[in-house]
Short mmCIF file of C-alpha atoms and ligand atoms in Angstrom, two decimals:
data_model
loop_
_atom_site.label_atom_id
_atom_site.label_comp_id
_atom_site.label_asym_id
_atom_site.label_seq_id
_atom_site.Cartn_x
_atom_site.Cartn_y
_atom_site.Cartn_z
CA UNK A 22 15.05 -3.49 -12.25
CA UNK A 23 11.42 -3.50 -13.52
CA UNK A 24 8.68 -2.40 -11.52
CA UNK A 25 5.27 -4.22 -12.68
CA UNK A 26 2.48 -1.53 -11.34
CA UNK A 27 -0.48 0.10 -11.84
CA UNK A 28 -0.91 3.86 -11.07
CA UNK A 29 -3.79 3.50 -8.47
CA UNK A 30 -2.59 0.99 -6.45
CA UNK A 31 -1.51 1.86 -2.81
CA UNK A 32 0.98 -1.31 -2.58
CA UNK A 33 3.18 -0.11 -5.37
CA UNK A 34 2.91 3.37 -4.30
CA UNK A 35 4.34 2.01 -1.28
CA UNK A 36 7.32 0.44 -3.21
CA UNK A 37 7.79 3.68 -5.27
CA UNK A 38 7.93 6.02 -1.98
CA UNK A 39 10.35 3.54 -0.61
CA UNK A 40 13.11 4.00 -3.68
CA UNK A 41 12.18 7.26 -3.52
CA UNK A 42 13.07 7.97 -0.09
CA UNK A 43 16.25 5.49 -0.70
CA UNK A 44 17.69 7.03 -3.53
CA UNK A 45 16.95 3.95 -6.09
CA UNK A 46 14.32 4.78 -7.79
CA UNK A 47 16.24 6.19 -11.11
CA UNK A 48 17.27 2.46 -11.35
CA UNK A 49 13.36 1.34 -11.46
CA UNK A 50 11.46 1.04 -14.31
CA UNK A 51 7.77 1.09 -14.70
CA UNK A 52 6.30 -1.41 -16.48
CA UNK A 53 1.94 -1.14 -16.32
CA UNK A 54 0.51 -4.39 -15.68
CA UNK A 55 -3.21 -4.96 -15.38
CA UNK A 56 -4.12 -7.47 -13.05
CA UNK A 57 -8.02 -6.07 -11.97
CA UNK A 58 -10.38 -9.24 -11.95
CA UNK A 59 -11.88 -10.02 -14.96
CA UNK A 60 -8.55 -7.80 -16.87
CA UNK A 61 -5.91 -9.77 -15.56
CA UNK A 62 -3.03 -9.95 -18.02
CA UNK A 63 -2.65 -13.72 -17.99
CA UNK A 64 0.47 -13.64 -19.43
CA UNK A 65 1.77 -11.56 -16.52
CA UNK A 66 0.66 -14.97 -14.01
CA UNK A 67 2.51 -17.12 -16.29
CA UNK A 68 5.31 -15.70 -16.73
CA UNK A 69 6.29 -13.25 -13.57
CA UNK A 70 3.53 -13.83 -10.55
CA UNK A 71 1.45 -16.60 -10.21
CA UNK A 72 -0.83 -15.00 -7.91
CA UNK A 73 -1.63 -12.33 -10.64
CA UNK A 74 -0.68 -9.22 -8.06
CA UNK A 75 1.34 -6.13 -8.38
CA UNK A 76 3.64 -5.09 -7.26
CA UNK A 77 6.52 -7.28 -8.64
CA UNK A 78 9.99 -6.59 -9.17
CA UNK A 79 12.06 -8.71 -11.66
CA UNK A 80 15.71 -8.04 -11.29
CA UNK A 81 18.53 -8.03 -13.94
CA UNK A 82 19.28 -11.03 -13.39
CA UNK A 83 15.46 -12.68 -14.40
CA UNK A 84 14.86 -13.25 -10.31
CA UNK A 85 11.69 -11.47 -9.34
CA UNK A 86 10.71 -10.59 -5.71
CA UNK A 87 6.92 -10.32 -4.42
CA UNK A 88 4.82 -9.13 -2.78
CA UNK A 89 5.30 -5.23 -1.92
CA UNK A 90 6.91 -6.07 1.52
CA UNK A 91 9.74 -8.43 0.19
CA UNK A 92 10.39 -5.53 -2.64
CA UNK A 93 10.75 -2.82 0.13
CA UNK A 94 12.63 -5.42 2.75
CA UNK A 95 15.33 -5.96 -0.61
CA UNK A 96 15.57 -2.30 -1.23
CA UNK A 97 15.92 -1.32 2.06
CA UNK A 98 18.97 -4.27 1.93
CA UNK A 99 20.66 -2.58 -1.52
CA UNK A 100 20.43 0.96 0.07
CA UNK A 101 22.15 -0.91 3.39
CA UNK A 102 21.42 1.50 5.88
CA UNK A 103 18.12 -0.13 7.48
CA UNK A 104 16.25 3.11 6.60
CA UNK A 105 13.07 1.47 5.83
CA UNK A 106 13.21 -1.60 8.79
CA UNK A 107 15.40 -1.12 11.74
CA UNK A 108 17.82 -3.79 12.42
CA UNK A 109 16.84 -4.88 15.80
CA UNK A 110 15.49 -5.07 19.02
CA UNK A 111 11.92 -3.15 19.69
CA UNK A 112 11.80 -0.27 16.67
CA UNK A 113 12.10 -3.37 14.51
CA UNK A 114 9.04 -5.54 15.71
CA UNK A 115 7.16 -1.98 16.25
CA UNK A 116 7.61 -0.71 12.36
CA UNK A 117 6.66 -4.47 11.41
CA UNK A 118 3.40 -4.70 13.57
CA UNK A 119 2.72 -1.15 12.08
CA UNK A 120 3.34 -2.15 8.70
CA UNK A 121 1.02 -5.19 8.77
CA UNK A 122 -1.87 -3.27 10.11
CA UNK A 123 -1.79 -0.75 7.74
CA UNK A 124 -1.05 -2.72 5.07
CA UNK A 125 -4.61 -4.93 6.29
CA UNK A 126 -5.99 -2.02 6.29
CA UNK A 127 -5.13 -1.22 2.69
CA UNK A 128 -6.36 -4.71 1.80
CA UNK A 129 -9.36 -3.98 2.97
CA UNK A 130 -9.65 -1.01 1.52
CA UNK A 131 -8.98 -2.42 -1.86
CA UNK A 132 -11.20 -5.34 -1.47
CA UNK A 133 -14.25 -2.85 -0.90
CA UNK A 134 -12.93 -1.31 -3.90
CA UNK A 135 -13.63 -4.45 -5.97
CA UNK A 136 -16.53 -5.22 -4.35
CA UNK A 137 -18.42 -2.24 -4.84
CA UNK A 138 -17.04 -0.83 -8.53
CA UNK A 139 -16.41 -4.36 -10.00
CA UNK A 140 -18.94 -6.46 -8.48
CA UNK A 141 -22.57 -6.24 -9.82
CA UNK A 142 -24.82 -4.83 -7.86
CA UNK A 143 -26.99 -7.84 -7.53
CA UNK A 144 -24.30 -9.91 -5.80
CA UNK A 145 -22.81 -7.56 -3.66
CA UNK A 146 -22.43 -8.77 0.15
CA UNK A 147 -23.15 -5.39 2.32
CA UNK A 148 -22.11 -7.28 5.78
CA UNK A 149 -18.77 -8.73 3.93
CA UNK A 150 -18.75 -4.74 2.90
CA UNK A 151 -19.07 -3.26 6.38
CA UNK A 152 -16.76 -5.78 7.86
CA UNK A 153 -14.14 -4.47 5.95
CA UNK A 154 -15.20 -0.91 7.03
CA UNK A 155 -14.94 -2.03 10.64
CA UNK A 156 -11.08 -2.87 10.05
CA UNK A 157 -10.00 0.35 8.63
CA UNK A 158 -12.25 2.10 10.99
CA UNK A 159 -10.29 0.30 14.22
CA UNK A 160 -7.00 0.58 12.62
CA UNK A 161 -7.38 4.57 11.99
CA UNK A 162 -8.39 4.11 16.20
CA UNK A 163 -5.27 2.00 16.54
CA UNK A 164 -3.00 4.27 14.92
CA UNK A 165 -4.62 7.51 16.32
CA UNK A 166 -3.29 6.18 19.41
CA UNK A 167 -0.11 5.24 18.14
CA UNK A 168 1.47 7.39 15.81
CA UNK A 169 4.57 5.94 13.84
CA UNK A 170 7.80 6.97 15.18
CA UNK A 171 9.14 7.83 11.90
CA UNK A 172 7.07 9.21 8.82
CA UNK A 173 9.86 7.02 6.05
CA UNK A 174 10.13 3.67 7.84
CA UNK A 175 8.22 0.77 6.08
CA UNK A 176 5.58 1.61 8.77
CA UNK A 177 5.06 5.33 8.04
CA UNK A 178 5.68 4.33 4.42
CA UNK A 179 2.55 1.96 4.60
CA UNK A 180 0.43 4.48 6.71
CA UNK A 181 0.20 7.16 4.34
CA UNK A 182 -0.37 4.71 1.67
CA UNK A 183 -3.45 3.51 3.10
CA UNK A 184 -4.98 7.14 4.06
CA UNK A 185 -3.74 8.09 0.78
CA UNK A 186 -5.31 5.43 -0.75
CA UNK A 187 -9.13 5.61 1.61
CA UNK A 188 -9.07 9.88 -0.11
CA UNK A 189 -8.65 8.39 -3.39
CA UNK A 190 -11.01 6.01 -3.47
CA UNK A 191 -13.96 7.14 -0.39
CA UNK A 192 -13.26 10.96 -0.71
CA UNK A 193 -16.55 10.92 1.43
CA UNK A 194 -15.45 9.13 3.90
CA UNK A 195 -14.25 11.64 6.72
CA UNK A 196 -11.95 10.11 8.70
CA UNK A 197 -10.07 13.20 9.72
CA UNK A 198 -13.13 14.51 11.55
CA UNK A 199 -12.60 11.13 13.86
CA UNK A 200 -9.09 10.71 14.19
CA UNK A 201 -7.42 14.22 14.55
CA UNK A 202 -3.65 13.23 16.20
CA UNK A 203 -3.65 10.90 12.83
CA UNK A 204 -4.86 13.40 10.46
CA UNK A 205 -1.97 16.11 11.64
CA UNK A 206 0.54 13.25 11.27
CA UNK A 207 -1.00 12.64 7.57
CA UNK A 208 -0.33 16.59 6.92
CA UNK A 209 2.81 16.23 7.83
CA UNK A 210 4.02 13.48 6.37
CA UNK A 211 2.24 14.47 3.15
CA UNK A 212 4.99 17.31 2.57
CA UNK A 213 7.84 15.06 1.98
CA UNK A 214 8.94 14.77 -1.82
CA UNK A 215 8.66 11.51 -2.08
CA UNK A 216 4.86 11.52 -0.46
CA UNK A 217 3.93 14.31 -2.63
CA UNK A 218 5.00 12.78 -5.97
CA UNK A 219 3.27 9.69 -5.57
CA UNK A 220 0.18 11.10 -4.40
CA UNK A 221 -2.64 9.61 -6.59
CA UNK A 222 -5.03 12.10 -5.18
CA UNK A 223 -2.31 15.37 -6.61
C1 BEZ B 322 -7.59 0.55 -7.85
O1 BEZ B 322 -7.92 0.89 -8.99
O2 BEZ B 322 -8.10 1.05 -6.85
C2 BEZ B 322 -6.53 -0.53 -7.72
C3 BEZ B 322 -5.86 -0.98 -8.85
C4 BEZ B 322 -4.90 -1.97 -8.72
C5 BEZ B 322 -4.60 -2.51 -7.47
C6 BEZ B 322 -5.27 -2.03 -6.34
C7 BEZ B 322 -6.24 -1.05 -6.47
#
């Protein structure tokens, strides 16, 4: 299988702690794809994503899966043992609301990203900007509340990600002084190998 990535991004991270923490990731292989605006590898959109975004995995047999959800939801299918995305009943539909609030919030996150280091100054939005702020500020609240049950579901996965991901990029911006019960839960998912090793900020 080939991974199309780039280091920095918090959705592939998310697809490499995944085979990480599900034993596939020695059959992954990396393959750096630049799809920033303005870079964009066009022959990447012709030929393996038409929306120009990474993560995407093309399989052996030329089929490729996108975005990073669909990637994790396969690989949590070849490992077999619903690690990642519980089979059923309330853990499920509690790891996917999870997931897609903290992957919004890593959205956001990115899009400030572009706006502010890509953009030029001149035609920068700084209400568009702070509405993006307001989302990762009320999902930190949201998920200070409500830790995830488990640090290596899809949910947890996702979580760290998007902290991960906010130090990276706003290393100013002190979250952990707001939203303590989330911070500890960062620590301590933060020790597990598969965390650690994908840690753009280590
Ligand atoms: C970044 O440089 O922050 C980045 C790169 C690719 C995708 C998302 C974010």
């Amino acid at each position: 299988m080939r991974l199309h990535s780039a280091a920095p991004s918090p959705f592939v991270r998310k697809v490499r702690i995944a085979a990480l923490e599900l034993g596939l990731f020695d059959q992954i292989k990396i393959i750096e794809t630049h799809v920033a605006p303005g870079k964009t590898d066009t022959q990447y959109g012709e030929t393996v994503n038409p929306l120009r975004k990474i993560p995407a995995l093309e399989l052996d047999d030329g089929t490729v899966l996108m975005d990073s959800y669909v990637i994790c939801e396969y690989l949590d299918s070849l490992a077999g043992n619903h690690a990642l995305i519980p089979a059923a009943g309330d853990a499920r539909w509690n790891v996917l609301t999870g997931h897609s609030v903290a992957n919004g919030m890593m959205e956001a996150a990115v899009l400030i990203r572009y706006e502010t280091f890509l953009r030029p100054e001149e035609h920068r939005w700084s209400g568009w900007i702070d509405e993006q702020w307001v989302k990762i500020h009320t999902g930190l609240g949201w998920f200070n509340q409500r830790l995830p049950e488990s640090e290596s579901s899809l949910e947890g996965i996702t979580l760290a990600c998007a902290l991960g991901y906010l130090d990276f990029r706003n290393p100013d911006v002190d979250w952990r002084g707001d939203y303590s019960r989330l911070a500890m839960w960062h620590d301590s998912a933060s020790q597990r190998d598969a965390f650690s090793l994908t840690d753009p900020n280590g």
